[in-house]
mmCIF file of C-alpha atoms and ligand atoms in Angstrom:
data_model
loop_
_atom_site.group_PDB
_atom_site.id
_atom_site.type_symbol
_atom_site.label_atom_id
_atom_site.label_comp_id
_atom_site.label_asym_id
_atom_site.label_seq_id
_atom_site.Cartn_x
_atom_site.Cartn_y
_atom_site.Cartn_z
ATOM 1 C CA UNK A 907 39.541 -25.936 -39.804
ATOM 2 C CA UNK A 908 37.378 -26.279 -36.666
ATOM 3 C CA UNK A 909 39.210 -26.972 -33.438
ATOM 4 C CA UNK A 910 37.729 -29.635 -31.147
ATOM 5 C CA UNK A 911 38.569 -30.179 -27.469
ATOM 6 C CA UNK A 912 37.552 -33.497 -25.907
ATOM 7 C CA UNK A 913 37.044 -33.657 -22.132
ATOM 8 C CA UNK A 914 37.156 -37.114 -20.526
ATOM 9 C CA UNK A 915 37.587 -38.562 -17.039
ATOM 10 C CA UNK A 916 38.102 -42.247 -17.746
ATOM 11 C CA UNK A 917 39.372 -44.838 -20.164
ATOM 12 C CA UNK A 918 38.702 -42.694 -23.200
ATOM 13 C CA UNK A 919 37.553 -45.203 -25.814
ATOM 14 C CA UNK A 920 35.113 -42.636 -27.222
ATOM 15 C CA UNK A 921 37.798 -39.955 -27.131
ATOM 16 C CA UNK A 922 40.059 -42.282 -29.105
ATOM 17 C CA UNK A 923 37.380 -42.809 -31.783
ATOM 18 C CA UNK A 924 36.978 -39.059 -32.057
ATOM 19 C CA UNK A 925 40.719 -38.417 -32.336
ATOM 20 C CA UNK A 926 41.009 -41.103 -35.014
ATOM 21 C CA UNK A 927 37.943 -39.951 -36.939
ATOM 22 C CA UNK A 928 39.147 -36.360 -37.135
ATOM 23 C CA UNK A 929 42.857 -37.122 -37.590
ATOM 24 C CA UNK A 930 42.818 -36.574 -41.366
ATOM 25 C CA UNK A 931 39.521 -34.760 -41.587
ATOM 26 C CA UNK A 932 39.001 -31.776 -43.913
ATOM 27 C CA UNK A 933 36.646 -29.922 -41.511
ATOM 28 C CA UNK A 934 37.963 -30.418 -37.995
ATOM 29 C CA UNK A 935 40.650 -31.815 -35.758
ATOM 30 C CA UNK A 936 40.880 -32.804 -32.103
ATOM 31 C CA UNK A 937 43.539 -30.371 -30.919
ATOM 32 C CA UNK A 938 43.223 -30.913 -27.156
ATOM 33 C CA UNK A 939 42.231 -33.650 -24.705
ATOM 34 C CA UNK A 940 41.389 -32.328 -21.248
ATOM 35 C CA UNK A 941 40.997 -34.468 -18.147
ATOM 36 C CA UNK A 942 40.307 -33.949 -14.452
ATOM 37 C CA UNK A 943 41.813 -37.353 -13.562
ATOM 38 C CA UNK A 944 45.599 -37.725 -13.552
ATOM 39 C CA UNK A 945 45.368 -41.514 -13.990
ATOM 40 C CA UNK A 946 42.703 -41.479 -16.710
ATOM 41 C CA UNK A 947 43.433 -43.870 -19.576
ATOM 42 C CA UNK A 948 42.411 -41.140 -21.999
ATOM 43 C CA UNK A 949 45.711 -39.319 -21.329
ATOM 44 C CA UNK A 950 47.723 -42.291 -22.617
ATOM 45 C CA UNK A 951 45.429 -42.580 -25.632
ATOM 46 C CA UNK A 952 45.995 -38.888 -26.429
ATOM 47 C CA UNK A 953 49.755 -39.328 -26.035
ATOM 48 C CA UNK A 954 49.727 -42.343 -28.377
ATOM 49 C CA UNK A 955 47.848 -40.336 -31.023
ATOM 50 C CA UNK A 956 50.041 -37.236 -30.579
ATOM 51 C CA UNK A 957 47.192 -35.066 -29.351
ATOM 52 C CA UNK A 958 48.192 -32.533 -26.650
ATOM 53 C CA UNK A 959 46.565 -33.086 -23.284
ATOM 54 C CA UNK A 960 45.617 -30.746 -20.467
ATOM 55 C CA UNK A 961 45.185 -31.945 -16.886
ATOM 56 C CA UNK A 962 43.162 -29.816 -14.476
ATOM 57 C CA UNK A 963 41.572 -30.041 -11.025
ATOM 58 C CA UNK A 964 37.823 -29.918 -10.475
ATOM 59 C CA UNK A 965 38.112 -26.444 -8.981
ATOM 60 C CA UNK A 966 39.678 -25.186 -12.214
ATOM 61 C CA UNK A 967 36.319 -25.745 -13.891
ATOM 62 C CA UNK A 968 34.636 -23.488 -11.352
ATOM 63 C CA UNK A 969 37.357 -20.798 -11.176
ATOM 64 C CA UNK A 970 37.323 -20.247 -14.948
ATOM 65 C CA UNK A 971 40.816 -21.634 -15.707
ATOM 66 C CA UNK A 972 39.480 -24.382 -17.944
ATOM 67 C CA UNK A 973 37.345 -21.880 -19.851
ATOM 68 C CA UNK A 974 40.362 -19.600 -20.318
ATOM 69 C CA UNK A 975 42.427 -22.539 -21.600
ATOM 70 C CA UNK A 976 39.738 -23.493 -24.129
ATOM 71 C CA UNK A 977 39.365 -19.888 -25.290
ATOM 72 C CA UNK A 978 43.139 -19.437 -25.429
ATOM 73 C CA UNK A 979 43.348 -22.487 -27.689
ATOM 74 C CA UNK A 980 40.588 -21.053 -29.905
ATOM 75 C CA UNK A 981 38.382 -24.112 -29.403
ATOM 76 C CA UNK A 982 35.213 -24.165 -31.538
ATOM 77 C CA UNK A 983 33.533 -27.273 -30.125
ATOM 78 C CA UNK A 984 33.823 -29.022 -26.756
ATOM 79 C CA UNK A 985 33.026 -32.737 -26.828
ATOM 80 C CA UNK A 986 32.438 -34.558 -23.543
ATOM 81 C CA UNK A 987 33.350 -38.232 -23.724
ATOM 82 C CA UNK A 988 32.888 -39.833 -20.322
ATOM 83 C CA UNK A 989 33.480 -36.554 -18.499
ATOM 84 C CA UNK A 990 32.050 -36.861 -14.998
ATOM 85 C CA UNK A 991 31.844 -33.260 -13.798
ATOM 86 C CA UNK A 992 29.147 -30.665 -14.226
ATOM 87 C CA UNK A 993 29.976 -27.988 -16.786
ATOM 88 C CA UNK A 994 29.569 -24.582 -15.105
ATOM 89 C CA UNK A 995 27.009 -22.134 -16.492
ATOM 90 C CA UNK A 996 29.759 -19.661 -17.441
ATOM 91 C CA UNK A 997 31.290 -22.238 -19.804
ATOM 92 C CA UNK A 998 27.901 -23.226 -21.244
ATOM 93 C CA UNK A 999 27.237 -19.577 -22.059
ATOM 94 C CA UNK A 1000 30.700 -19.082 -23.559
ATOM 95 C CA UNK A 1001 30.066 -21.992 -25.975
ATOM 96 C CA UNK A 1002 26.370 -21.666 -26.887
ATOM 97 C CA UNK A 1003 25.217 -24.879 -28.585
ATOM 98 C CA UNK A 1004 28.852 -25.866 -28.850
ATOM 99 C CA UNK A 1005 29.247 -28.366 -25.999
ATOM 100 C CA UNK A 1006 28.037 -31.899 -26.696
ATOM 101 C CA UNK A 1007 27.802 -34.953 -24.438
ATOM 102 C CA UNK A 1008 27.193 -38.652 -24.825
ATOM 103 C CA UNK A 1009 25.207 -40.569 -22.236
ATOM 104 C CA UNK A 1010 24.868 -44.376 -22.053
ATOM 105 C CA UNK A 1011 21.073 -44.558 -21.749
ATOM 106 C CA UNK A 1012 17.943 -43.372 -23.483
ATOM 107 C CA UNK A 1013 17.560 -40.009 -21.762
ATOM 108 C CA UNK A 1014 15.578 -38.719 -19.968
ATOM 109 C CA UNK A 1015 15.622 -42.193 -18.420
ATOM 110 C CA UNK A 1016 18.601 -43.056 -16.241
ATOM 111 C CA UNK A 1017 20.201 -39.631 -16.328
ATOM 112 C CA UNK A 1018 21.124 -37.048 -13.719
ATOM 113 C CA UNK A 1019 23.686 -36.714 -10.964
ATOM 114 C CA UNK A 1020 25.386 -39.981 -10.062
ATOM 115 C CA UNK A 1021 24.141 -41.707 -13.213
ATOM 116 C CA UNK A 1022 27.272 -42.507 -15.144
ATOM 117 C CA UNK A 1023 29.071 -45.525 -16.543
ATOM 118 C CA UNK A 1024 28.191 -48.829 -14.867
ATOM 119 C CA UNK A 1025 25.716 -47.194 -12.454
ATOM 120 C CA UNK A 1026 23.478 -46.567 -15.455
ATOM 121 C CA UNK A 1027 23.662 -50.138 -16.753
ATOM 122 C CA UNK A 1028 23.081 -51.610 -13.295
ATOM 123 C CA UNK A 1029 19.949 -49.452 -12.874
ATOM 124 C CA UNK A 1030 18.641 -50.375 -16.350
ATOM 125 C CA UNK A 1031 19.021 -54.115 -15.618
ATOM 126 C CA UNK A 1032 17.563 -53.802 -12.109
ATOM 127 C CA UNK A 1033 14.463 -52.099 -13.564
ATOM 128 C CA UNK A 1034 13.924 -54.998 -15.983
ATOM 129 C CA UNK A 1035 14.197 -52.827 -19.108
ATOM 130 C CA UNK A 1036 14.222 -54.717 -22.403
ATOM 131 C CA UNK A 1037 16.018 -51.977 -24.295
ATOM 132 C CA UNK A 1038 18.631 -49.349 -23.622
ATOM 133 C CA UNK A 1039 20.853 -47.238 -25.823
ATOM 134 C CA UNK A 1040 22.714 -43.976 -26.177
ATOM 135 C CA UNK A 1041 21.860 -40.295 -26.197
ATOM 136 C CA UNK A 1042 23.950 -37.547 -27.757
ATOM 137 C CA UNK A 1043 22.827 -34.143 -26.551
ATOM 138 C CA UNK A 1044 23.823 -30.514 -26.197
ATOM 139 C CA UNK A 1045 25.020 -29.565 -22.736
ATOM 140 C CA UNK A 1046 23.380 -27.078 -20.438
ATOM 141 C CA UNK A 1047 24.290 -26.402 -16.811
ATOM 142 C CA UNK A 1048 22.272 -29.354 -15.478
ATOM 143 C CA UNK A 1049 23.276 -33.010 -15.728
ATOM 144 C CA UNK A 1050 21.975 -34.722 -18.877
ATOM 145 C CA UNK A 1051 19.227 -32.190 -19.664
ATOM 146 C CA UNK A 1052 20.292 -30.375 -22.843
ATOM 147 C CA UNK A 1053 18.598 -30.718 -26.221
ATOM 148 C CA UNK A 1054 18.761 -34.251 -27.611
ATOM 149 C CA UNK A 1055 20.485 -34.507 -31.003
ATOM 150 C CA UNK A 1056 20.535 -38.270 -31.545
ATOM 151 C CA UNK A 1057 19.503 -41.538 -29.921
ATOM 152 C CA UNK A 1058 20.096 -45.172 -30.851
ATOM 153 C CA UNK A 1059 18.721 -48.278 -29.149
ATOM 154 C CA UNK A 1060 20.002 -51.741 -28.334
ATOM 155 C CA UNK A 1061 18.361 -54.710 -26.603
ATOM 156 C CA UNK A 1062 18.883 -55.600 -22.965
ATOM 157 C CA UNK A 1063 19.125 -59.408 -22.790
ATOM 158 C CA UNK A 1064 17.931 -61.491 -19.818
ATOM 159 C CA UNK A 1065 21.498 -62.796 -19.416
ATOM 160 C CA UNK A 1066 23.066 -59.280 -19.361
ATOM 161 C CA UNK A 1067 25.406 -58.108 -16.638
ATOM 162 C CA UNK A 1068 26.276 -54.405 -16.299
ATOM 163 C CA UNK A 1069 29.536 -55.258 -18.090
ATOM 164 C CA UNK A 1070 27.969 -57.018 -21.073
ATOM 165 C CA UNK A 1071 25.391 -54.250 -21.485
ATOM 166 C CA UNK A 1072 28.153 -51.640 -21.238
ATOM 167 C CA UNK A 1073 29.999 -53.403 -24.082
ATOM 168 C CA UNK A 1074 26.901 -53.295 -26.315
ATOM 169 C CA UNK A 1075 26.269 -49.641 -25.498
ATOM 170 C CA UNK A 1076 29.924 -48.750 -26.062
ATOM 171 C CA UNK A 1077 29.768 -50.307 -29.542
ATOM 172 C CA UNK A 1078 26.805 -48.039 -30.355
ATOM 173 C CA UNK A 1079 28.652 -45.016 -28.981
ATOM 174 C CA UNK A 1080 31.755 -45.728 -31.052
ATOM 175 C CA UNK A 1081 29.658 -46.200 -34.199
ATOM 176 C CA UNK A 1082 27.693 -42.960 -33.832
ATOM 177 C CA UNK A 1083 29.527 -40.319 -31.787
ATOM 178 C CA UNK A 1084 32.070 -39.168 -34.383
ATOM 179 C CA UNK A 1085 29.333 -38.812 -37.027
ATOM 180 C CA UNK A 1086 27.028 -36.935 -34.672
ATOM 181 C CA UNK A 1087 29.858 -34.523 -33.834
ATOM 182 C CA UNK A 1088 30.551 -34.100 -37.531
ATOM 183 C CA UNK A 1089 26.864 -33.271 -38.165
ATOM 184 C CA UNK A 1090 27.000 -30.627 -35.479
ATOM 185 C CA UNK A 1091 30.034 -29.051 -37.139
ATOM 186 C CA UNK A 1092 28.245 -28.754 -40.438
ATOM 187 C CA UNK A 1093 24.863 -27.695 -38.986
HETATM 188 C C1 GAR B 2450 30.602 -43.837 -21.953
HETATM 189 O O1 GAR B 2450 29.759 -44.959 -21.944
HETATM 190 C C2 GAR B 2450 29.790 -42.566 -21.814
HETATM 191 O O2 GAR B 2450 28.519 -42.652 -22.394
HETATM 192 C C3 GAR B 2450 29.666 -42.465 -20.320
HETATM 193 O O3 GAR B 2450 30.935 -42.822 -19.835
HETATM 194 C C4 GAR B 2450 31.479 -43.809 -20.700
HETATM 195 C C5 GAR B 2450 32.915 -43.436 -21.018
HETATM 196 O O4 GAR B 2450 33.541 -44.480 -21.718
HETATM 197 N N1 GAR B 2450 29.271 -41.136 -19.925
HETATM 198 C C6 GAR B 2450 28.469 -40.890 -18.906
HETATM 199 O O5 GAR B 2450 28.037 -41.781 -18.181
HETATM 200 C C7 GAR B 2450 28.112 -39.424 -18.700
HETATM 201 N N2 GAR B 2450 27.063 -39.271 -17.752
HETATM 202 P P1 GAR B 2450 34.949 -44.250 -22.426
HETATM 203 O O6 GAR B 2450 35.884 -43.593 -21.392
HETATM 204 O O7 GAR B 2450 35.414 -45.631 -22.779
HETATM 205 O O8 GAR B 2450 34.726 -43.380 -23.619
#
């Protein structure tokens, strides 16, 4: 049985889908939810689904504590689900091809430092794009630049606000992320 850790900084709707998808799964299970934000909604979601959580400070990423925790828990795959910090090179090298991220745009457009959550959707609308979507990619030590595994598109409507576009993109994320993670496990 493969052991998945999910790292998230926010509400955690994607993390919840992942925990639910792998709850009774023959190949893998989410055994840990890590967060750098003490008030993140994802911690409550993990509690509700009886998945152990691990709270850490940003500096714990850089000083190797988070890596030691993941190794100590014999984690096979690290899944970022709305995790807003850069993964240090040491961790990327410790999990080669085994850290995956989801981004709410069609990378390489609207990626990079500072491009997360509603900032992305606001920029997409401001640029007059007619389509947006999601990107699921492997993580390297630069924001949003690892190898792309999967993309899916959705329209951007003239009436869209950042919130309405975020809802459409979230629906795509929820539909595809668990399956993309599953494909990576069996690859
Ligand atoms: C998701 O839309 C995810 O793509 C995005 O944060 C949101 C988290 O939502 N990630 C990034 O912007 C990473 N650069 P959630 O907490 O409801 O899963």
